[in-house]
Amino acid sequence: MVWDIGDSQWSAVINGATSNLGEVSRVCFGFTHNEIMVFSSFGIKVTIWSLTTSRGFEIKDPKSLLTCYDYRPRTGHLAILTRDGAHDNLMLLAPVTYELIRSVDLTTVDAQGVRWSPDGHWLVVWDAASMGYKVLIYTTDGHLFKTYSGIQDADNIGTGVKTLKWSPLNSTLNIGGFDQRIVLLQRNSFSPSIVFEHTSTIDDPQVCVWEEQISASKMRSFIRASRPTCPPPQSTDMSVTNTGVSTIEYNIDGSLFATKDDATPSTVWIWSPKLPSAVAVLIHHSPVKRVRWHPKTAGLLLIHCNIVDPVIHIWNAAWEIPKVISLQLGKLGGQMEANWLLDEAIDMHTLMLGNAHNYVVGLMSQSGDLASLPNTTETTGAGPEDMFDEGNSLDLSPIKVSHEEVTMGAEGDFSAFVSDEIDDTFHYRRHTKSSIREP
């Protein structure tokens, strides 16, 4: 079901969203809020439902990865990875109509993701870590521009790519590897310009190292760590999947970025590409779950750890010491999520923390203090259908699915794109409370 939070009288129901081809494995919005992407289980297909044109578009055999697709900024062209048999393919689809523009047979063994550059001029695909460093850079029309194979030296064994991130100003392509390094590639040439490394020992006097401490009364705070400092490793036995740079997050103006190496999951590194070096390291008591920069303030970072206590760690480049913000939740338990809320009407920073039972919103001053007692709201345990009145609704029910194969000639056969363009595919159910009469 789909709801409009601005209009509680409207809702949409998509019946048979996967056309009985497996269960729904993931649902998300498309390029606009009027498009719903429904992924079926086992990578059978993804269906893009339109709430405005009453049409559904099917793409067969998408890769079952969170990074398997990306929309081009501003224009909305969709790049998606599919796998036909033992071969990876890259499809470029037109916005709105989702007509196939181009298909590319990839040379990857198991492509892990695709990403557009912020300006939409470049498209990158990276291969599985078992193939070492292999990043394919394409132009907007799908032509291969360059293949990056990593820095070849005696100290680098080429353990492969774990994550990839463009800088917000489109100046660099940042590659986080299983070798605990972040390599910054210059735009256009895509040659390595800077290499940052998560070292096992920190002894640089220019880097501020903060360590979280918990008092006997369970109060949390940060203190400066003594030097040299060794970030604590993960408690379980290390494996290939639990090492490497898994998080790269840039602030809004690209002057700083935060990273997490899974070999030391409780440590967050903050880097400056201009220096270039680390400016701060924060060592927490528990593994870090999420890092989020403030959407407007460039030097403000939220860190949420995997703990049961309702606390949020805040680092600000303008503060002398990081802060630990404690919020009051009525009911604890379950997974908690924390994030910033953007409110242009007030001159304060708004935080939100919640779980399955309730959530709390707090106001934080520029100095890092809670400006007022936050209010806690309970969800009452009701399902989503109980949160909206029965009003205007749109019932989307596919009746018939047609399949049309698309062949790309010299680029190779490509049958992964299917469009449903049947006028009577949908039927509607609209009504308002005022039109309902009691018997």
GROMACS .gro file of N, CA and C in nm, residues 81-145:
model
  195
   81LEU      N    1   2.166  -0.296  -1.333
   81LEU     CA    2   2.243  -0.416  -1.362
   81LEU      C    3   2.151  -0.536  -1.367
   82THR      N    4   2.165  -0.616  -1.470
   82THR     CA    5   2.090  -0.740  -1.482
   82THR      C    6   2.189  -0.854  -1.509
   83ARG      N    7   2.141  -0.975  -1.492
   83ARG     CA    8   2.227  -1.091  -1.517
   83ARG      C    9   2.149  -1.193  -1.597
   84ASP      N   10   2.192  -1.214  -1.720
   84ASP     CA   11   2.130  -1.309  -1.811
   84ASP      C   12   2.219  -1.432  -1.819
   85GLY      N   13   2.180  -1.537  -1.746
   85GLY     CA   14   2.264  -1.655  -1.741
   85GLY      C   15   2.388  -1.628  -1.658
   86ALA      N   16   2.504  -1.638  -1.721
   86ALA     CA   17   2.630  -1.616  -1.652
   86ALA      C   18   2.694  -1.483  -1.688
   87HIS      N   19   2.618  -1.392  -1.749
   87HIS     CA   20   2.674  -1.266  -1.798
   87HIS      C   21   2.604  -1.148  -1.732
   88ASP      N   22   2.684  -1.048  -1.692
   88ASP     CA   23   2.632  -0.923  -1.638
   88ASP      C   24   2.602  -0.827  -1.753
   89ASN      N   25   2.494  -0.754  -1.738
   89ASN     CA   26   2.455  -0.655  -1.838
   89ASN      C   27   2.420  -0.524  -1.769
   90LEU      N   28   2.444  -0.415  -1.839
   90LEU     CA   29   2.407  -0.282  -1.794
   90LEU      C   30   2.304  -0.227  -1.890
   91MET      N   31   2.189  -0.188  -1.835
   91MET     CA   32   2.082  -0.132  -1.916
   91MET      C   33   2.065   0.016  -1.885
   92LEU      N   34   2.048   0.096  -1.989
   92LEU     CA   35   2.019   0.239  -1.976
   92LEU      C   36   1.878   0.262  -2.030
   93LEU      N   37   1.788   0.311  -1.943
   93LEU     CA   38   1.648   0.327  -1.977
   93LEU      C   39   1.608   0.474  -1.971
   94ALA      N   40   1.517   0.511  -2.058
   94ALA     CA   41   1.469   0.649  -2.066
   94ALA      C   42   1.382   0.681  -1.944
   95PRO      N   43   1.380   0.807  -1.903
   95PRO     CA   44   1.292   0.844  -1.791
   95PRO      C   45   1.146   0.836  -1.831
   96VAL      N   46   1.061   0.812  -1.733
   96VAL     CA   47   0.915   0.808  -1.746
   96VAL      C   48   0.869   0.688  -1.829
   97THR      N   49   0.913   0.678  -1.955
   97THR     CA   50   0.866   0.569  -2.042
   97THR      C   51   0.942   0.439  -2.017
   98TYR      N   52   1.063   0.448  -1.968
   98TYR     CA   53   1.152   0.334  -1.942
   98TYR      C   54   1.178   0.252  -2.069
   99GLU      N   55   1.185   0.321  -2.181
   99GLU     CA   56   1.225   0.254  -2.305
   99GLU      C   57   1.374   0.229  -2.303
  100LEU      N   58   1.415   0.117  -2.360
  100LEU     CA   59   1.555   0.079  -2.361
  100LEU      C   60   1.633   0.169  -2.456
  101ILE      N   61   1.733   0.240  -2.404
  101ILE     CA   62   1.817   0.326  -2.486
  101ILE      C   63   1.940   0.251  -2.534
  102ARG      N   64   2.001   0.177  -2.442
  102ARG     CA   65   2.124   0.105  -2.477
  102ARG      C   66   2.145  -0.008  -2.377
  103SER      N   67   2.203  -0.116  -2.424
  103SER     CA   68   2.245  -0.226  -2.337
  103SER      C   69   2.393  -0.251  -2.358
  104VAL      N   70   2.461  -0.285  -2.249
  104VAL     CA   71   2.605  -0.304  -2.254
  104VAL      C   72   2.638  -0.439  -2.191
  105ASP      N   73   2.711  -0.523  -2.264
  105ASP     CA   74   2.762  -0.648  -2.209
  105ASP      C   75   2.887  -0.617  -2.127
  106LEU      N   76   2.881  -0.643  -1.997
  106LEU     CA   77   2.992  -0.610  -1.908
  106LEU      C   78   3.096  -0.722  -1.906
  107THR      N   79   3.219  -0.683  -1.878
  107THR     CA   80   3.328  -0.780  -1.867
  107THR      C   81   3.349  -0.823  -1.723
  108THR      N   82   3.254  -0.792  -1.637
  108THR     CA   83   3.266  -0.827  -1.496
  108THR      C   84   3.228  -0.974  -1.473
  109VAL      N   85   3.280  -1.028  -1.364
  109VAL     CA   86   3.242  -1.163  -1.322
  109VAL      C   87   3.115  -1.159  -1.239
  110ASP      N   88   3.105  -1.062  -1.149
  110ASP     CA   89   2.987  -1.045  -1.064
  110ASP      C   90   2.979  -0.899  -1.023
  111ALA      N   91   2.921  -0.816  -1.108
  111ALA     CA   92   2.913  -0.671  -1.082
  111ALA      C   93   2.838  -0.645  -0.953
  112GLN      N   94   2.893  -0.554  -0.870
  112GLN     CA   95   2.839  -0.528  -0.737
  112GLN      C   96   2.757  -0.401  -0.727
  113GLY      N   97   2.768  -0.312  -0.825
  113GLY     CA   98   2.692  -0.188  -0.816
  113GLY      C   99   2.716  -0.097  -0.933
  114VAL      N  100   2.628   0.004  -0.946
  114VAL     CA  101   2.638   0.105  -1.051
  114VAL      C  102   2.603   0.239  -0.990
  115ARG      N  103   2.675   0.345  -1.028
  115ARG     CA  104   2.651   0.479  -0.975
  115ARG      C  105   2.676   0.586  -1.081
  116TRP      N  106   2.579   0.679  -1.092
  116TRP     CA  107   2.598   0.798  -1.174
  116TRP      C  108   2.680   0.901  -1.096
  117SER      N  109   2.754   0.983  -1.168
  117SER     CA  110   2.821   1.097  -1.106
  117SER      C  111   2.717   1.203  -1.075
  118PRO      N  112   2.743   1.294  -0.979
  118PRO     CA  113   2.643   1.397  -0.944
  118PRO      C  114   2.601   1.485  -1.061
  119ASP      N  115   2.690   1.508  -1.158
  119ASP     CA  116   2.652   1.590  -1.273
  119ASP      C  117   2.595   1.507  -1.387
  120GLY      N  118   2.592   1.373  -1.370
  120GLY     CA  119   2.533   1.286  -1.471
  120GLY      C  120   2.618   1.264  -1.594
  121HIS      N  121   2.747   1.302  -1.588
  121HIS     CA  122   2.835   1.286  -1.705
  121HIS      C  123   2.908   1.153  -1.709
  122TRP      N  124   2.912   1.082  -1.596
  122TRP     CA  125   2.987   0.957  -1.589
  122TRP      C  126   2.904   0.850  -1.518
  123LEU      N  127   2.934   0.727  -1.551
  123LEU     CA  128   2.866   0.612  -1.491
  123LEU      C  129   2.972   0.508  -1.457
  124VAL      N  130   2.971   0.459  -1.333
  124VAL     CA  131   3.073   0.363  -1.291
  124VAL      C  132   3.007   0.233  -1.246
  125VAL      N  133   3.076   0.122  -1.275
  125VAL     CA  134   3.036  -0.012  -1.234
  125VAL      C  135   3.157  -0.077  -1.171
  126TRP      N  136   3.138  -0.146  -1.056
  126TRP     CA  137   3.252  -0.213  -0.995
  126TRP      C  138   3.224  -0.362  -0.979
  127ASP      N  139   3.334  -0.440  -0.990
  127ASP     CA  140   3.326  -0.586  -0.988
  127ASP      C  141   3.342  -0.639  -0.846
  128ALA      N  142   3.320  -0.769  -0.830
  128ALA     CA  143   3.334  -0.834  -0.701
  128ALA      C  144   3.479  -0.826  -0.653
  129ALA      N  145   3.495  -0.832  -0.520
  129ALA     CA  146   3.628  -0.820  -0.461
  129ALA      C  147   3.720  -0.933  -0.503
  130SER      N  148   3.664  -1.046  -0.541
  130SER     CA  149   3.746  -1.159  -0.583
  130SER      C  150   3.826  -1.129  -0.709
  131MET      N  151   3.785  -1.027  -0.782
  131MET     CA  152   3.856  -0.987  -0.904
  131MET      C  153   3.956  -0.877  -0.878
  132GLY      N  154   3.982  -0.843  -0.750
  132GLY     CA  155   4.072  -0.733  -0.720
  132GLY      C  156   4.003  -0.601  -0.749
  133TYR      N  157   4.083  -0.496  -0.766
  133TYR     CA  158   4.027  -0.366  -0.800
  133TYR      C  159   3.988  -0.365  -0.947
  134LYS      N  160   3.859  -0.356  -0.972
  134LYS     CA  161   3.812  -0.345  -1.111
  134LYS      C  162   3.691  -0.253  -1.113
  135VAL      N  163   3.714  -0.130  -1.159
  135VAL     CA  164   3.610  -0.029  -1.170
  135VAL      C  165   3.601   0.014  -1.315
  136LEU      N  166   3.483   0.002  -1.373
  136LEU     CA  167   3.460   0.039  -1.513
  136LEU      C  168   3.394   0.176  -1.517
  137ILE      N  169   3.453   0.270  -1.591
  137ILE     CA  170   3.399   0.405  -1.605
  137ILE      C  171   3.342   0.421  -1.745
  138TYR      N  172   3.213   0.455  -1.753
  138TYR     CA  173   3.143   0.469  -1.880
  138TYR      C  174   3.100   0.613  -1.901
  139THR      N  175   3.086   0.650  -2.028
  139THR     CA  176   3.026   0.778  -2.062
  139THR      C  177   2.874   0.765  -2.053
  140THR      N  178   2.804   0.876  -2.070
  140THR     CA  179   2.660   0.874  -2.053
  140THR      C  180   2.588   0.786  -2.156
  141ASP      N  181   2.651   0.767  -2.273
  141ASP     CA  182   2.587   0.685  -2.377
  141ASP      C  183   2.628   0.539  -2.369
  142GLY      N  184   2.700   0.500  -2.261
  142GLY     CA  185   2.731   0.360  -2.240
  142GLY      C  186   2.860   0.311  -2.301
  143HIS      N  187   2.949   0.399  -2.342
  143HIS     CA  188   3.078   0.358  -2.397
  143HIS      C  189   3.183   0.353  -2.286
  144LEU      N  190   3.263   0.249  -2.286
  144LEU     CA  191   3.366   0.232  -2.185
  144LEU      C  192   3.477   0.335  -2.204
  145PHE      N  193   3.502   0.416  -2.102
  145PHE     CA  194   3.605   0.519  -2.108
  145PHE      C  195   3.737   0.470  -2.048
   0.00000   0.00000   0.00000
